[in-house]
C-alpha positions as MATLAB code, in Angstrom:
seq = 'XXXXXXXXXXXXXXXXXXXXXXXXXXXXXXXXXXXXXXXXXXXXXXXXXXXXXXXXXXXXXXXXXXXXXXXXXXXXXXXXXXXXXXXXXXXXXXXXXXXXXXXXXXXXXXXXXXXXXXXXXXXXXXXXXXXXXXXXXXXXXXXXXXXXXXXXXXXXXXXXXXXXXXXXXXXXXXXXXXXXXXXXXXXXXXXXXXXXXXXXXXXXXXXXXXXXXXXXXXXXXXXXXXXXXXXXXXXXXXXXXXXXXXXXXXXXXXXXXXXXXXXXXXXXXXXXXXXXXXXXXXXXXXXXXXXXXXXXXXXXXXXXXXXXXXXXXXXXXXXXXXXXXXXXXXXX';
ca = [
      -5.179  -21.298   34.613;
      -5.906  -17.719   33.561;
      -4.333  -16.000   36.478;
      -4.022  -12.474   35.024;
      -7.649  -12.026   33.868;
      -8.971  -13.469   37.084;
      -6.805  -11.164   39.168;
      -8.063   -8.180   37.186;
     -11.663   -9.235   37.729;
     -11.369   -9.636   41.473;
      -8.703   -7.049   42.116;
     -11.054   -4.874   44.096;
     -11.481   -7.719   46.586;
      -7.880   -8.937   46.823;
      -6.407   -6.250   49.066;
      -9.105   -6.735   51.680;
      -9.225  -10.538   51.573;
      -5.618  -11.479   50.922;
      -4.198   -9.196   53.565;
      -5.852  -11.425   56.129;
      -5.736  -14.794   54.397;
      -2.459  -14.873   52.434;
       0.148  -13.867   54.976;
       0.321  -17.161   56.775;
      -0.752  -20.743   56.283;
      -4.055  -21.610   57.898;
      -5.546  -25.078   57.947;
      -9.074  -23.925   58.713;
      -9.778  -20.413   57.424;
     -12.521  -18.649   59.312;
     -14.361  -17.474   56.200;
     -14.421  -17.812   52.441;
     -15.454  -15.077   49.992;
     -17.995  -16.097   47.335;
     -17.762  -13.818   44.308;
     -21.097  -14.709   42.719;
     -20.552  -14.375   38.949;
     -17.006  -12.975   38.483;
     -16.783  -10.399   35.718;
     -20.504   -9.711   35.819;
     -20.714   -8.000   39.221;
     -22.430   -4.922   37.763;
     -25.177   -7.153   36.392;
     -25.787   -9.093   39.606;
     -29.138   -7.351   40.233;
     -30.367   -8.322   36.771;
     -28.966  -11.813   37.038;
     -30.791  -12.229   40.325;
     -34.203  -11.925   38.597;
     -34.086  -15.328   36.815;
     -32.445  -16.934   39.846;
     -35.146  -15.613   42.146;
     -37.818  -16.769   39.690;
     -36.280  -20.229   39.572;
     -36.191  -20.373   43.342;
     -39.848  -19.438   43.751;
     -41.037  -21.830   41.053;
     -38.881  -24.656   42.391;
     -40.057  -24.266   45.974;
     -43.742  -23.847   45.116;
     -43.663  -26.529   42.433;
     -41.998  -29.195   44.542;
     -44.094  -28.420   47.589;
     -47.160  -28.654   45.297;
     -46.011  -32.120   44.106;
     -45.698  -33.302   47.694;
     -49.108  -31.883   48.631;
     -50.888  -33.403   45.615;
     -49.410  -36.860   46.129;
     -50.197  -36.773   49.850;
     -53.745  -35.579   49.195;
     -54.678  -38.001   46.388;
     -54.902  -41.694   47.419;
     -54.731  -42.892   43.808;
     -51.170  -41.507   43.573;
     -49.928  -43.617   46.487;
     -47.927  -45.932   44.213;
     -44.140  -46.423   43.778;
     -43.790  -44.026   40.831;
     -45.161  -41.094   42.829;
     -43.290  -42.081   46.017;
     -40.070  -41.777   44.008;
     -41.330  -38.502   42.558;
     -41.865  -37.187   46.066;
     -38.300  -38.193   46.916;
     -37.105  -36.245   43.899;
     -39.102  -33.225   45.055;
     -37.505  -33.419   48.522;
     -33.999  -33.520   47.074;
     -34.782  -30.554   44.808;
     -36.051  -28.566   47.817;
     -32.920  -29.389   49.813;
     -30.698  -28.316   46.908;
     -32.551  -25.024   46.425;
     -32.707  -24.119   50.117;
     -29.022  -24.939   50.727;
     -27.717  -22.794   47.855;
     -30.062  -20.215   46.373;
     -30.686  -18.063   49.482;
     -26.946  -17.444   49.789;
     -26.644  -16.826   46.035;
     -29.442  -14.241   46.150;
     -27.898  -12.567   49.194;
     -24.688  -12.125   47.170;
     -26.613  -10.595   44.269;
     -28.845   -8.352   46.399;
     -26.816   -7.413   49.448;
     -23.245   -8.160   48.403;
     -23.103  -10.589   51.328;
     -20.123  -12.608   50.066;
     -18.706  -14.064   53.254;
     -19.435  -17.644   54.299;
     -17.847  -19.397   57.255;
     -15.519  -22.315   56.623;
     -17.850  -24.777   58.358;
     -20.910  -23.445   56.504;
     -19.038  -23.731   53.234;
     -18.127  -27.365   53.882;
     -21.703  -28.068   54.951;
     -23.044  -26.497   51.800;
     -20.522  -28.448   49.739;
     -21.695  -31.697   51.329;
     -25.386  -31.024   50.716;
     -24.886  -29.932   47.068;
     -22.952  -33.066   46.102;
     -24.938  -35.408   48.394;
     -28.207  -34.285   46.822;
     -26.777  -34.808   43.341;
     -25.832  -38.417   44.122;
     -29.191  -39.057   45.842;
     -31.053  -37.571   42.849;
     -29.135  -39.856   40.514;
     -30.129  -42.800   42.714;
     -33.777  -41.686   42.606;
     -33.609  -41.688   38.793;
     -32.286  -45.236   38.900;
     -35.182  -46.259   41.171;
     -37.692  -44.548   38.861;
     -36.173  -46.335   35.862;
     -36.538  -49.642   37.700;
     -40.162  -48.835   38.456;
     -40.850  -48.042   34.779;
     -39.044  -51.226   33.711;
     -41.176  -53.443   35.951;
     -44.392  -51.568   35.067;
     -43.818  -51.950   31.290;
     -41.872  -55.183   30.956;
     -43.596  -57.182   33.733;
     -46.861  -55.305   34.515;
     -48.677  -58.252   36.135;
     -46.010  -58.524   38.854;
     -45.481  -54.793   39.389;
     -47.608  -54.560   42.539;
     -46.012  -57.698   44.011;
     -42.409  -56.720   43.227;
     -42.515  -53.071   44.208;
     -44.458  -53.269   47.432;
     -44.443  -50.410   49.943;
     -41.771  -52.076   52.157;
     -39.554  -52.580   49.116;
     -40.023  -48.945   48.089;
     -39.030  -47.785   51.561;
     -35.907  -49.941   51.476;
     -34.986  -48.600   48.056;
     -35.387  -44.990   49.231;
     -33.326  -45.634   52.377;
     -30.611  -47.334   50.308;
     -30.519  -44.365   47.881;
     -30.227  -41.848   50.733;
     -27.601  -43.893   52.590;
     -25.509  -44.357   49.476;
     -25.537  -40.632   48.670;
     -24.798  -39.654   52.255;
     -21.848  -42.026   52.601;
     -20.268  -41.543   49.142;
     -20.066  -37.745   49.510;
     -18.961  -37.814   53.163;
     -15.213  -37.776   52.282;
     -15.603  -34.438   50.443;
     -15.755  -32.152   53.476;
     -13.261  -34.259   55.467;
     -10.709  -34.163   52.646;
     -11.251  -30.436   52.130;
     -10.867  -29.704   55.841;
      -7.439  -31.281   56.139;
      -5.650  -29.066   53.592;
      -3.794  -25.822   54.387;
      -5.301  -22.823   52.565;
      -2.539  -20.273   52.112;
      -3.243  -18.887   48.659;
      -6.508  -17.040   48.995;
      -9.968  -17.558   50.477;
     -11.774  -16.196   47.414;
     -14.056  -18.685   45.658;
     -15.042  -17.584   42.117;
     -18.484  -19.142   42.543;
     -21.831  -18.367   44.137;
     -21.748  -21.575   46.190;
     -19.109  -23.895   47.641;
     -18.455  -26.579   45.044;
     -15.952  -29.269   45.944;
     -13.349  -28.596   43.242;
     -13.710  -24.831   43.586;
     -12.773  -25.069   47.295;
      -9.887  -27.542   47.047;
      -8.302  -25.553   44.214;
      -7.526  -22.923   46.840;
      -5.440  -25.310   48.930;
      -1.662  -24.966   48.834;
      -1.110  -28.718   48.838;
      -1.266  -31.700   46.539;
      -5.007  -32.266   46.258;
      -4.912  -34.970   43.584;
      -6.728  -37.315   45.941;
      -9.682  -34.945   45.868;
      -9.668  -34.805   42.092;
      -9.359  -38.603   41.797;
     -12.154  -39.172   44.269;
     -14.331  -36.591   42.503;
     -13.764  -38.360   39.195;
     -14.601  -41.659   40.894;
     -17.926  -40.217   42.036;
     -18.563  -38.768   38.593;
     -17.798  -41.892   36.569;
     -17.895  -44.739   39.126;
     -21.224  -43.690   40.708;
     -23.117  -41.241   38.471;
     -21.679  -42.831   35.346;
     -22.757  -46.327   36.387;
     -26.185  -44.978   37.274;
     -26.476  -43.514   33.810;
     -25.377  -46.789   32.184;
     -27.907  -48.742   34.254;
     -30.679  -46.322   33.255;
     -29.657  -46.524   29.582;
     -29.727  -50.316   29.665;
     -33.122  -50.244   31.387;
     -34.572  -47.966   28.756;
     -33.160  -50.102   25.946;
     -35.189  -52.989   27.370;
     -38.231  -50.718   27.833;
     -38.051  -49.463   24.232;
     -37.731  -53.022   22.953;
     -40.978  -53.916   24.690;
     -42.690  -50.710   23.504;
     -41.731  -51.250   19.848;
     -42.972  -54.841   20.038;
     -46.499  -53.675   20.889;
     -49.004  -54.347   18.097;
     -50.537  -50.885   17.574;
     -49.234  -47.330   17.329;
     -51.706  -46.100   19.965;
     -50.471  -48.727   22.411;
     -46.858  -47.764   21.747;
     -47.529  -44.036   22.234;
     -49.584  -44.620   25.387;
     -46.929  -46.839   26.954;
     -44.075  -44.506   25.974;
     -46.059  -41.608   27.507;
     -45.828  -43.245   30.935;
     -42.045  -42.845   30.962;
     -41.521  -39.757   28.757;
     -41.415  -37.342   31.713;
     -38.801  -39.465   33.455;
     -36.720  -39.603   30.271;
     -36.824  -35.799   29.885;
     -35.581  -35.027   33.404;
     -32.899  -37.723   33.148;
     -31.434  -36.197   30.003;
     -31.572  -32.726   31.604;
     -29.687  -34.055   34.655;
     -26.935  -36.242   33.182;
     -25.842  -34.661   29.913;
     -25.212  -31.053   31.111;
     -23.893  -32.399   34.431;
     -21.189  -34.476   32.723;
     -20.259  -31.600   30.392;
     -19.891  -28.991   33.167;
     -18.063  -31.326   35.575;
     -15.413  -32.090   32.947;
     -15.266  -28.436   31.814;
     -14.629  -27.177   35.320;
     -11.845  -29.694   35.881;
     -10.052  -29.493   32.554;
     -11.048  -26.326   30.684;
      -8.224  -23.793   30.435;
      -9.461  -21.229   27.908;
     -13.150  -20.995   28.855;
     -14.099  -17.512   30.174;
     -14.454  -17.490   33.936;
     -18.009  -16.058   33.919;
     -19.052  -18.877   31.563;
     -17.485  -21.474   33.886;
     -19.522  -20.051   36.747;
     -22.828  -18.867   35.242;
     -23.768  -21.912   33.219;
     -23.004  -24.518   35.905;
     -25.096  -22.348   38.248;
     -27.942  -22.450   35.751;
     -27.536  -26.217   35.433;
     -27.622  -26.642   39.185;
     -30.746  -24.563   39.699;
     -32.813  -25.281   36.553;
     -33.631  -28.993   37.231;
     -35.328  -28.283   40.614;
     -37.564  -25.818   38.762;
     -37.971  -27.987   35.678;
     -38.831  -31.297   37.382;
     -42.207  -30.313   38.882;
     -43.151  -28.500   35.640;
     -42.340  -31.525   33.459;
     -44.082  -34.009   35.748;
     -46.993  -31.647   36.384;
     -47.645  -30.943   32.698;
     -46.893  -34.393   31.283;
     -48.339  -36.591   34.002;
     -52.110  -36.693   33.613;
     -52.873  -37.880   37.145;
     -51.061  -34.882   38.683;
     -52.646  -32.082   36.667;
     -56.049  -33.706   36.814;
     -55.759  -33.890   40.595;
     -54.541  -30.277   40.731;
     -57.428  -29.159   38.501;
     -59.884  -31.031   40.705;
     -58.512  -29.366   43.859;
     -58.832  -25.868   42.370;
     -62.296  -26.644   40.968;
     -63.420  -27.962   44.336;
     -62.109  -24.853   46.124;
     -63.772  -22.625   43.560;
     -67.051  -24.374   44.064;
];
């Protein structure tokens, strides 16, 4: 690791923090210090502008999705139920991370209690696994709708959709549960400074003065054994979907059918490809500048919650038509 550059970047914080946290071993430190974007502290106010914009758009956009689907009876179908679940996970992710990030940028409020840090860690990673499960459910819905349309309403009934959503939430909740418990058991005698704007799992356990390979191995299991298998299942599903689409007799039929799943495909690519890249980079990169390691994963974490309602709102005809009808009705 690049110990010297990092020490120079955060040197103004080390005397204050390390005097309290580095003298003795402590299993449960009372607080951690979140640095925000190390090396770019002087630009925090400017960096906060896009972050605040993303937060407002994400919250309003996802609440708007929930409102439209609830208001319009024609949208009470599995595809939009899963979209509502995606909106809920995006709201949870935004509200559990961005307020603290903005408080660091605006008020230099860097301290976070140990318990709050572990709670935030749990929600960040839990939501990621749940979101991946929602994408799998949406892929399954598109597969049935395109490959077996006559049985779609009998296969994906409301009770089945509820069971799928409960299974996705339960899976995400249980798989990520070891993260805070494993992190809590280690002694933290190096420092309590986290070079991030939120409490990521690996960023926290790297501060422990113990052998934390079990955390790394379990994190890789979640990355490849859970998220990776989800991505493989989605890829196999879309291979079957594309085979059916290309077998359609006319170009108009192919374009119309592909349009029903294009939004889903866009948000899937935006979720999995950068996520895999940044997860591996944070674990194994040695020569990547620290501010790059922090800033771009932050952008990756916060852009999808803003992007998802925009993509679905713009590319899904039923949503923007319903939204236009609501505004037209109010204007009249």
